[in-house]
CSV table of C-alpha atoms and ligand atoms in Angstrom, one decimal:
chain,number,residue,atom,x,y,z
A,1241,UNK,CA,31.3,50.6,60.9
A,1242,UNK,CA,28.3,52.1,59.6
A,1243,UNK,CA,28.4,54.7,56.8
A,1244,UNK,CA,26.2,57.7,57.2
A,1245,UNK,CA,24.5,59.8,54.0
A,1246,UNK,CA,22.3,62.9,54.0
A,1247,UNK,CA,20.1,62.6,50.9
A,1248,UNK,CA,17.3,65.2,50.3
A,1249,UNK,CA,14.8,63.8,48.9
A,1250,UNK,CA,13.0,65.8,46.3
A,1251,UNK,CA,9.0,64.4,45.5
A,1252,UNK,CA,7.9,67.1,43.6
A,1253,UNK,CA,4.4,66.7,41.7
A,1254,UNK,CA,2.4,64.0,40.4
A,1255,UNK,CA,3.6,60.1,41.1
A,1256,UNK,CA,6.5,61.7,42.5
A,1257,UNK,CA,5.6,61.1,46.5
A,1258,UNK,CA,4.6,57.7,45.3
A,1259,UNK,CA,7.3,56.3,43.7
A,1260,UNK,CA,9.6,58.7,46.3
A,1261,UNK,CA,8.2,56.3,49.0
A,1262,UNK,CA,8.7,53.0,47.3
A,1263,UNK,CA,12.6,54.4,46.8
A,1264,UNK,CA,12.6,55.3,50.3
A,1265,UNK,CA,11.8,51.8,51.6
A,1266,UNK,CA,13.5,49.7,49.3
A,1267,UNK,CA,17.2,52.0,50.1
A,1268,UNK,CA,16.0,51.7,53.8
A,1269,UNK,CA,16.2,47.4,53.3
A,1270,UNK,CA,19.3,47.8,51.1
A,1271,UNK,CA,21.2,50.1,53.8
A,1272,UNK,CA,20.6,47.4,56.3
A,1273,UNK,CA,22.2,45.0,53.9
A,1274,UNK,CA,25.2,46.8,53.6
A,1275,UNK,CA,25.6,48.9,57.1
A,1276,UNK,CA,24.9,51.9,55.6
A,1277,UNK,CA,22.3,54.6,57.2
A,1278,UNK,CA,20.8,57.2,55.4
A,1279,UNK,CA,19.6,60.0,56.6
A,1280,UNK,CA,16.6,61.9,54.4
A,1281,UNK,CA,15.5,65.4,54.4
A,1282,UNK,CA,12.2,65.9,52.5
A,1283,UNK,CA,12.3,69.2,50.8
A,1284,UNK,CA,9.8,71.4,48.8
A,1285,UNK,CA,10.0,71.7,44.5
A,1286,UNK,CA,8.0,72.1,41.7
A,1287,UNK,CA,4.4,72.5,42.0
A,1288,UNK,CA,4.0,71.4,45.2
A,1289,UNK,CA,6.7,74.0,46.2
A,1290,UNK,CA,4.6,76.2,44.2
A,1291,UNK,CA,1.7,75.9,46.2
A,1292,UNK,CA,3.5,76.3,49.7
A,1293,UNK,CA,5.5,79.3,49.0
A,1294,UNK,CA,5.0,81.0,45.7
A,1295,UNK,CA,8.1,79.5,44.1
A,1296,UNK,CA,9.3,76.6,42.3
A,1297,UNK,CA,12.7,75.9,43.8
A,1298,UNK,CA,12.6,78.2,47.7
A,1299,UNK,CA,16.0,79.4,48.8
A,1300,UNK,CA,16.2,76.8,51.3
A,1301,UNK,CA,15.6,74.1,49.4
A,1302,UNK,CA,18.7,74.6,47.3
A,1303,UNK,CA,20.2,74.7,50.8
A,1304,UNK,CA,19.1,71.2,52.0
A,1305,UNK,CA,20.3,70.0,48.7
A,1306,UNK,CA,23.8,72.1,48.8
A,1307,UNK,CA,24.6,70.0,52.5
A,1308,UNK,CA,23.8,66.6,51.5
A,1309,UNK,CA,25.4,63.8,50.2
A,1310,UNK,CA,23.3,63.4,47.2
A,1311,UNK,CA,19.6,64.7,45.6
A,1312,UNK,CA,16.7,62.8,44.6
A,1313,UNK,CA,14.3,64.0,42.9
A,1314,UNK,CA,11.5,62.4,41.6
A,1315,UNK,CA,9.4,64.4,38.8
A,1316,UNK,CA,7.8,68.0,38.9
A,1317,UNK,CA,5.1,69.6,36.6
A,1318,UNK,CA,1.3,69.5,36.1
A,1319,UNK,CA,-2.0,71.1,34.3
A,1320,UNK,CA,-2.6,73.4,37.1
A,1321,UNK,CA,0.8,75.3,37.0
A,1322,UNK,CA,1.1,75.5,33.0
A,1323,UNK,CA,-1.1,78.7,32.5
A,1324,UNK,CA,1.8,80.8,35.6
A,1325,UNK,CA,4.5,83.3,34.2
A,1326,UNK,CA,7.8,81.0,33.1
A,1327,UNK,CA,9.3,82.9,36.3
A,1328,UNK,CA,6.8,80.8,38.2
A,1329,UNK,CA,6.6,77.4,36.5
A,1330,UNK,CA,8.0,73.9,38.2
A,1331,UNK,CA,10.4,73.5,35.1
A,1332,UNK,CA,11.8,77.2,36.3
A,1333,UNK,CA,12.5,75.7,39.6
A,1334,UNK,CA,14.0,72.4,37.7
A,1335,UNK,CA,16.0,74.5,35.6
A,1336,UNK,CA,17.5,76.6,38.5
A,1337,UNK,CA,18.5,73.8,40.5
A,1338,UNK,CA,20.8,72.3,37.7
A,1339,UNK,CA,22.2,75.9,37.8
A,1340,UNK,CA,22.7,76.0,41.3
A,1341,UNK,CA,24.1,72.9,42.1
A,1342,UNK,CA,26.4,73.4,38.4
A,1343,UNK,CA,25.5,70.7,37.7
A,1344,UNK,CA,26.5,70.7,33.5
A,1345,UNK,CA,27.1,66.7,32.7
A,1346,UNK,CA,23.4,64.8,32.6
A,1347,UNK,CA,24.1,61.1,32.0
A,1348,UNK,CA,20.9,59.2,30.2
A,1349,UNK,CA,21.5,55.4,30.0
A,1350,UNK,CA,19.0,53.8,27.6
A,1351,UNK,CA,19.8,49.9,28.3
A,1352,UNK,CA,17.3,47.8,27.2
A,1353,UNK,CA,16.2,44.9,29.9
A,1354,UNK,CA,16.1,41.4,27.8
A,1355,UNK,CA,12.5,40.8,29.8
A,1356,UNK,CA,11.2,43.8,27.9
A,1357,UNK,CA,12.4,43.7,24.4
A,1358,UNK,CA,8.4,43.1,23.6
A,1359,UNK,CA,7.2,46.1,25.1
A,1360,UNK,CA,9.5,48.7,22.6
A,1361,UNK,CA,7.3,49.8,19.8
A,1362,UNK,CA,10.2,48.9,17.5
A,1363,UNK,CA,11.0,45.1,16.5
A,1364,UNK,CA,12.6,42.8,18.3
A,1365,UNK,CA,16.0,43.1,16.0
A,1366,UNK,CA,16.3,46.4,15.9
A,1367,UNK,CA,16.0,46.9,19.6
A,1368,UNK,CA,17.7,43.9,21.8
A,1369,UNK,CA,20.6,44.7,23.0
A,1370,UNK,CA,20.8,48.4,23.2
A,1371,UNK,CA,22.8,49.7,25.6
A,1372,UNK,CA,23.6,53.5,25.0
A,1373,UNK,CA,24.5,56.4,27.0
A,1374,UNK,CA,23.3,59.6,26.3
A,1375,UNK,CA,25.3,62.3,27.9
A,1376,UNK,CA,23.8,65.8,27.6
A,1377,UNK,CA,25.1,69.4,28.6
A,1378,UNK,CA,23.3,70.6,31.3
A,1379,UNK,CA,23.6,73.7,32.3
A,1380,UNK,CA,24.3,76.0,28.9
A,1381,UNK,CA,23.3,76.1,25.6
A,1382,UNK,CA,20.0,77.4,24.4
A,1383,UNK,CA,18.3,76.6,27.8
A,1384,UNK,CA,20.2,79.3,29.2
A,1385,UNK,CA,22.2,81.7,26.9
A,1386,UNK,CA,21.6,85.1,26.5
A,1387,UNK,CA,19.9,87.4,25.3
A,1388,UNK,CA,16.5,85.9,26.1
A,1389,UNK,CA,12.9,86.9,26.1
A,1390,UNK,CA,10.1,88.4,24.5
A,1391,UNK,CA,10.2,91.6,23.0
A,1392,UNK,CA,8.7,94.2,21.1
A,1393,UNK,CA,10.4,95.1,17.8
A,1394,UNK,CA,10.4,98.9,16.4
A,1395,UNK,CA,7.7,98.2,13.8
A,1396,UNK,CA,5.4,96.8,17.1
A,1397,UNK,CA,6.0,93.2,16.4
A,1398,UNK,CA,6.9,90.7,18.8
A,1399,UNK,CA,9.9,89.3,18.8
A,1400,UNK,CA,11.0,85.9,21.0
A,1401,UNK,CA,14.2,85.1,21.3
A,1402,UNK,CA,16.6,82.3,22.8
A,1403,UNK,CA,20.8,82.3,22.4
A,1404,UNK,CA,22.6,79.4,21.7
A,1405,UNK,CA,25.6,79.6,22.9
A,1406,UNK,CA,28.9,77.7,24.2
A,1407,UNK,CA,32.6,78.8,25.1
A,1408,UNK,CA,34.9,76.4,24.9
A,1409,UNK,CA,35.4,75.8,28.7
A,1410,UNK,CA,32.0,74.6,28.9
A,1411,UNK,CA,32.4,72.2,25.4
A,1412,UNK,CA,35.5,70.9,26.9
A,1413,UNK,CA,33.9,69.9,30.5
A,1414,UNK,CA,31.3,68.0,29.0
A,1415,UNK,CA,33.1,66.1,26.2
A,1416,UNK,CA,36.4,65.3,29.0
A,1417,UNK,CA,33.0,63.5,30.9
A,1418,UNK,CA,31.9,62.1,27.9
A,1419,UNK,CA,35.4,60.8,26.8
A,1420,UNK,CA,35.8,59.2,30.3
A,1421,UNK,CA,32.2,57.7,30.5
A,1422,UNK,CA,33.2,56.1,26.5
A,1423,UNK,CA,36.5,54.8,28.0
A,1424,UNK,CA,34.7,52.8,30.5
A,1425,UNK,CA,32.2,51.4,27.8
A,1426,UNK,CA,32.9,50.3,24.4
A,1427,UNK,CA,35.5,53.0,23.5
A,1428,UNK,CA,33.1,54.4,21.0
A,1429,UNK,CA,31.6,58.0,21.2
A,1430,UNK,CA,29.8,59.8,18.6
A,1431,UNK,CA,29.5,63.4,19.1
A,1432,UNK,CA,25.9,65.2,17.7
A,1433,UNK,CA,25.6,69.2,16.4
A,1434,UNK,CA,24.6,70.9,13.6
A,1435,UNK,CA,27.4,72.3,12.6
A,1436,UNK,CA,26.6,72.3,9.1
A,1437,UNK,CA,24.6,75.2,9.9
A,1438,UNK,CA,25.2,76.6,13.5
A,1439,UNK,CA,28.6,78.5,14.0
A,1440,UNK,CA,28.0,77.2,18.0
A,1441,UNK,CA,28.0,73.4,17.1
A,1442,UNK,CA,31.2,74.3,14.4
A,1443,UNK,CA,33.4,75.5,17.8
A,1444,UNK,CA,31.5,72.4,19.6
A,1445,UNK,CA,32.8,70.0,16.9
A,1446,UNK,CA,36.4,72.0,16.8
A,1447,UNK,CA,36.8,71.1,20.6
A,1448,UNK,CA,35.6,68.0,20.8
A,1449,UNK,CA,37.8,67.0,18.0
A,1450,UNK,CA,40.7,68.2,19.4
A,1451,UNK,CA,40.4,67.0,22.6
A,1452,UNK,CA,39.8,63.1,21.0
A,1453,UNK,CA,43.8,63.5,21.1
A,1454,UNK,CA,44.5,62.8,24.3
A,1455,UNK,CA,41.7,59.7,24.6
A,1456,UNK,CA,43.6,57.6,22.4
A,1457,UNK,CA,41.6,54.8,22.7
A,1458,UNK,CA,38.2,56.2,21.5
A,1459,UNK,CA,36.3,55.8,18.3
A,1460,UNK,CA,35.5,59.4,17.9
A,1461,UNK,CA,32.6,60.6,14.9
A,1462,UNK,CA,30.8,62.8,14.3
A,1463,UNK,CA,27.0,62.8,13.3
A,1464,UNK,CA,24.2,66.2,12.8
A,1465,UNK,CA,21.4,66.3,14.7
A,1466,UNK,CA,18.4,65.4,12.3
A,1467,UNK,CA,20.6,62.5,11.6
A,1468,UNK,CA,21.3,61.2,14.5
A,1469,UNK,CA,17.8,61.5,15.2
A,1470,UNK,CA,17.0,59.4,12.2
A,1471,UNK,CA,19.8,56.8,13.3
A,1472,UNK,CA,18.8,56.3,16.9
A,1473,UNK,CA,15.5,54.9,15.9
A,1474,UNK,CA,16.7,53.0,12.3
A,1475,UNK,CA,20.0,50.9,13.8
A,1476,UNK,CA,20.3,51.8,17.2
A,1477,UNK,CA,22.7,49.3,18.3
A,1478,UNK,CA,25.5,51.9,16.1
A,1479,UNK,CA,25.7,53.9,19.3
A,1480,UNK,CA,27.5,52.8,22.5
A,1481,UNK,CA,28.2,56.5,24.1
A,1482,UNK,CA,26.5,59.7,22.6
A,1483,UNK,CA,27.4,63.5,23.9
A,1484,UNK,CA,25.6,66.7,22.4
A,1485,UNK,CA,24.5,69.9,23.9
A,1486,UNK,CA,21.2,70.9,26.1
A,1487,UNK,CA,18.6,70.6,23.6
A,1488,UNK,CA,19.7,68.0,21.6
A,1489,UNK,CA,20.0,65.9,24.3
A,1490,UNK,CA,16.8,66.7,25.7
A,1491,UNK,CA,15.1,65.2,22.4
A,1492,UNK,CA,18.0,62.9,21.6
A,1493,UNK,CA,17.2,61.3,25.4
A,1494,UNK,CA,13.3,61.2,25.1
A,1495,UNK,CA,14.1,58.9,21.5
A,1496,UNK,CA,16.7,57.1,23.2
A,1497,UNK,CA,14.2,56.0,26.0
A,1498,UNK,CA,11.7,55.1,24.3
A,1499,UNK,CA,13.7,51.9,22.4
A,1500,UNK,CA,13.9,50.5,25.7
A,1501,UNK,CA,9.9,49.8,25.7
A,1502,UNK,CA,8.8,52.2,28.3
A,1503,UNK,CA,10.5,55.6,29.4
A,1504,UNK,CA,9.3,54.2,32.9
A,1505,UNK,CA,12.4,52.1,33.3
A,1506,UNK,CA,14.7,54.9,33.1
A,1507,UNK,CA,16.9,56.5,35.3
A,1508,UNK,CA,19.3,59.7,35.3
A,1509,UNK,CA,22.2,61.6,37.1
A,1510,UNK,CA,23.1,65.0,36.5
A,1511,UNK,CA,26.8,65.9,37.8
A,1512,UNK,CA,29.2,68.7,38.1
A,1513,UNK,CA,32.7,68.9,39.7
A,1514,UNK,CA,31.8,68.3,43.0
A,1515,UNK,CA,29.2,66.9,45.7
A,1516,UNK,CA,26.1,66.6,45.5
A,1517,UNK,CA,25.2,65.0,42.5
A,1518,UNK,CA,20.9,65.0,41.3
A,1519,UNK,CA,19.4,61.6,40.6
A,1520,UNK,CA,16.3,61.3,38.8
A,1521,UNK,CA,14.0,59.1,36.3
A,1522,UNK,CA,13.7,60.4,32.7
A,1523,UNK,CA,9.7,60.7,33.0
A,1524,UNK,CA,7.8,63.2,33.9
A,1525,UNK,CA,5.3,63.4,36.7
A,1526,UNK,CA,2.4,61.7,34.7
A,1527,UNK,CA,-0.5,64.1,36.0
A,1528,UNK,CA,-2.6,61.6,34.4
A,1529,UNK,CA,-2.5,58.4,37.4
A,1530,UNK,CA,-1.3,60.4,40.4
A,1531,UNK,CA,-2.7,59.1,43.3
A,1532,UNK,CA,-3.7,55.9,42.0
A,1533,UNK,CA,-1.4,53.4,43.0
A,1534,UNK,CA,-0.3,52.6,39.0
A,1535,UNK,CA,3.0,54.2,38.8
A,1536,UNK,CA,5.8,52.2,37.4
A,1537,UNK,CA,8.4,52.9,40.5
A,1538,UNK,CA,11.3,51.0,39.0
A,1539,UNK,CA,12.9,54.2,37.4
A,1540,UNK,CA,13.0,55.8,40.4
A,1541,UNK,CA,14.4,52.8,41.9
A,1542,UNK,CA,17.1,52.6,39.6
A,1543,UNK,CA,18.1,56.2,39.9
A,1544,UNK,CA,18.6,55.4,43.6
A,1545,UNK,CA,20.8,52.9,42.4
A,1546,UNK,CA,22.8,55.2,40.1
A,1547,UNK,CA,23.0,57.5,43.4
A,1548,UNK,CA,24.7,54.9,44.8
A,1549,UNK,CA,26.9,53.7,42.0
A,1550,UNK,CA,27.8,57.1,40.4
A,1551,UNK,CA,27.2,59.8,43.8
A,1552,UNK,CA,28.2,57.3,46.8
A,1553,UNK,CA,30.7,55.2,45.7
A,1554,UNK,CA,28.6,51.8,46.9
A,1555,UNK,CA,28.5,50.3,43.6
A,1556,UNK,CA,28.0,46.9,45.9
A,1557,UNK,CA,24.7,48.3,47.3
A,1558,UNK,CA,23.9,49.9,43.6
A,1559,UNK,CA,24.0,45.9,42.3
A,1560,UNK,CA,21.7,44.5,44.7
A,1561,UNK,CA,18.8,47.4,43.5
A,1562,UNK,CA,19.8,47.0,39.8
A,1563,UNK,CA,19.6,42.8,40.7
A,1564,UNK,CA,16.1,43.1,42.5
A,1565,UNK,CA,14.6,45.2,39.3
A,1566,UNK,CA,16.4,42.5,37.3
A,1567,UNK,CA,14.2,39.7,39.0
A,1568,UNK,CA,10.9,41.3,39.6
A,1569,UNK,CA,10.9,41.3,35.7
A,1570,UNK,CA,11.8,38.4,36.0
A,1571,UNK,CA,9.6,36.8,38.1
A,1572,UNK,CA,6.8,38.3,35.6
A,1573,UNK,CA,6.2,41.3,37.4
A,1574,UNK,CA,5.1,44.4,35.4
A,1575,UNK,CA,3.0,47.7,36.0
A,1576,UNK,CA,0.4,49.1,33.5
A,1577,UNK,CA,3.3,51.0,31.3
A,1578,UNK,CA,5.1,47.9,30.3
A,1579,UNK,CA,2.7,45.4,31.1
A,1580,UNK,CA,1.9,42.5,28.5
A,1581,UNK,CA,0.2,39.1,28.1
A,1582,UNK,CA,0.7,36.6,30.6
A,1583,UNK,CA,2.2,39.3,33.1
A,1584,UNK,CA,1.0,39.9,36.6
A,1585,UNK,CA,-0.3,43.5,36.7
A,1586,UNK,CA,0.9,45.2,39.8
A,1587,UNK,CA,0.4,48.7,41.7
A,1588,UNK,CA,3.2,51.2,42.2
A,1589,UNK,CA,3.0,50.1,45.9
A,1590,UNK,CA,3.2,45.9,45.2
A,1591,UNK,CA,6.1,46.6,42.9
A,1592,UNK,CA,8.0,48.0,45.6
A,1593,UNK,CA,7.0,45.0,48.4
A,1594,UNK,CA,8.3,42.7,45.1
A,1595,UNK,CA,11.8,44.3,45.2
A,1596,UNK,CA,12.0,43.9,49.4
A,1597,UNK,CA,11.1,40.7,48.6
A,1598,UNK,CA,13.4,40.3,45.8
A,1599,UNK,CA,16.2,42.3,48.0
B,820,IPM,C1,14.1,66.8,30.9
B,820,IPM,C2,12.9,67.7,30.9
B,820,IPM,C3,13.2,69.1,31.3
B,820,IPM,C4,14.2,69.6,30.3
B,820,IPM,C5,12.0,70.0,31.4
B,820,IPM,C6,11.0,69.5,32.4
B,820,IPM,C7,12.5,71.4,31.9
B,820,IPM,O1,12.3,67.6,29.6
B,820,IPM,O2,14.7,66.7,32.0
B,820,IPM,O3,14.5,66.2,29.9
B,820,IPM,O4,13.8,70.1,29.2
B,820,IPM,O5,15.4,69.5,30.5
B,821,MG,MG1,13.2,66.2,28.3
């Protein structure tokens, strides 16, 4: 028997249609494969949403995405959209689907592909072999505590302000997640704050101290942010799991990527408690090359294969993606981002006619 998915498929700005389409066909030849059928619902996000209705995330978008299976998204964002009121910006739109869809654990793997140890802009030692997972709190924190905003102060200044803040519901979800992702890794996770100076990060270290109790099992430390920051890019192969809050995660992520050669390669899921879970790469929507046929689709790819893995329970369908990336690299196959010498240089498009083949 055939299984049946609804996935909405989110393209947002940029390269996201193009690498969306190259996702598209290579699930299509996968679902074949393995008797499954998806079914795809375009919807509107981002800029592009922008452009068709005023707003970066329309009511009924978040409606396609609340009746499917799973979300893809590719990237949103762009030039023309910066200069619009925060209220109307693509990352608004980003931001209020995570909300929506509750979705508060984002899981960042930053594995390292032995074909592209030479593309990292770190040396060869320092860099093969990493394989860490970076999971980051979602949907709280600084992002989207309260009070916020811009205001004007009694002597006529302006004030801007952001909250960072965390109860200990929302510390707990995210480090049980965390604890659970460790267990099925190398039993190691290292928590990051700043507790040495933020009363938030002191109850985020509290809780996720106490709950290292009942994960018996697990390494548990403990590292500050700037730290951390310094660690990830001095000895990364210390790290096997990593969980911290919003922001830290957003930079902690971006530094992460980049050991792996090219942030290109990388894929993400962001989940909550129930269904549907949000796949998408790392990058952004890379303003710069859209349209021109040089995106590197294999991030894309491989969130499709984390959809699968982590959203559909298919992990059989998830290995033949993550195998077909494996060979095209093999095989010598490389777009502009992590192209080097004696490569063959291919479009966005040809990548994705390498991985059917490869498939
Ligand atoms: C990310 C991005 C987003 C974030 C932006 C685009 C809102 O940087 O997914 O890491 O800050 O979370
Ligand atoms: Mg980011």
């Amino acid at each position: 028997m055939t299984q049946t998915y609804q996935i909405t498929l989110l393209p947002g700005d940029g390269i996201g249609p193009e690498i969306i389409d190259v996702t598209v066909k290579v699930l299509k030849e996968v679902g074949k494969q393995c008797n499954l059928t998806f079914n795809f619902s375009k919807a509107l996000m981002g800029g592009a949403a922008i452009d068709e209705t005023g707003e970066p995330l329309p009511q009924q978008t978040l409606e396609t995405c609340r009746n499917s299976d799973a979300v893809l998204l590719a990237a949103i964002g762009g030039y023309q959209w910066d200069h619009l009121p925060r209220k109307q910006r693509p990352e608004t739109g980003l931001l209020g689907l995570r909300a929506g869809l509750e979705l508060f654990a984002n899981l960042r793997p930053a594995k390292i592909f032995p074909q592209l140890v030479d593309a990292s802009t770190l040396k060869r030692e320092i860099v093969e072999g990493v394989d860490i997972m970076v999971v980051r709190e979602l949907t709280g924190g600084v992002y989207f505590g309260q009070p916020k905003g811009i205001f004007a102060t009694e002597t006529g200044e302006q004030r801007g302000v952001n909250t960072m803040a965390y109860t200990d519901r929302e510390i707990d979800r995210i480090a049980k997640v965390a604890f659970e992702i460790a267990q099925k890794r190398n039993k190691q996770l290292c928590s990051v704050d700043k507790a040495n100076v933020l009363e938030v990060s002191q109850l985020w270290r509290d809780r996720v101290t106490a709950l290292c109790s009942s994960y018996p099992e697990i390494e548990l430390s403990h590292l500050y942010v700037d730290n951390a920051a310094m660690q990830l890019v001095r000895a990364p192969k210390q790290f096997d799991t990593i969980v911290t809050g919003n922001l830290f995660g957003d930079i902690l992520s971006d530094a992460a990527a980049m050991l792996t050669g090219s942030i290109g390669m990388l894929p993400s899921a962001s989940m909550g408690d129930g269904k549907p879970a949000l796949f998408e790469p790392v990058h952004g929507s890379a303003p710069d090359i859209a349209g021109e046929d040089k995106a590197n689709p294999l991030a894309q790819v491989l969130s499709a294969a984390m959809m699968l893995r982590y959203g559909l329970d298919e992990p059989t369908a998830a290995e033949k993606i993550e195998q077909a990336v494996f060979q095209v690299l093999d095989q010598g196959y490389r777009t502009g981002d992590i192209m080097s010498e004696g490569m063959t240089l291919l479009g966005c498009q040809q990548m994705g006619d390498a991985l059917i083949e490869a498939l």
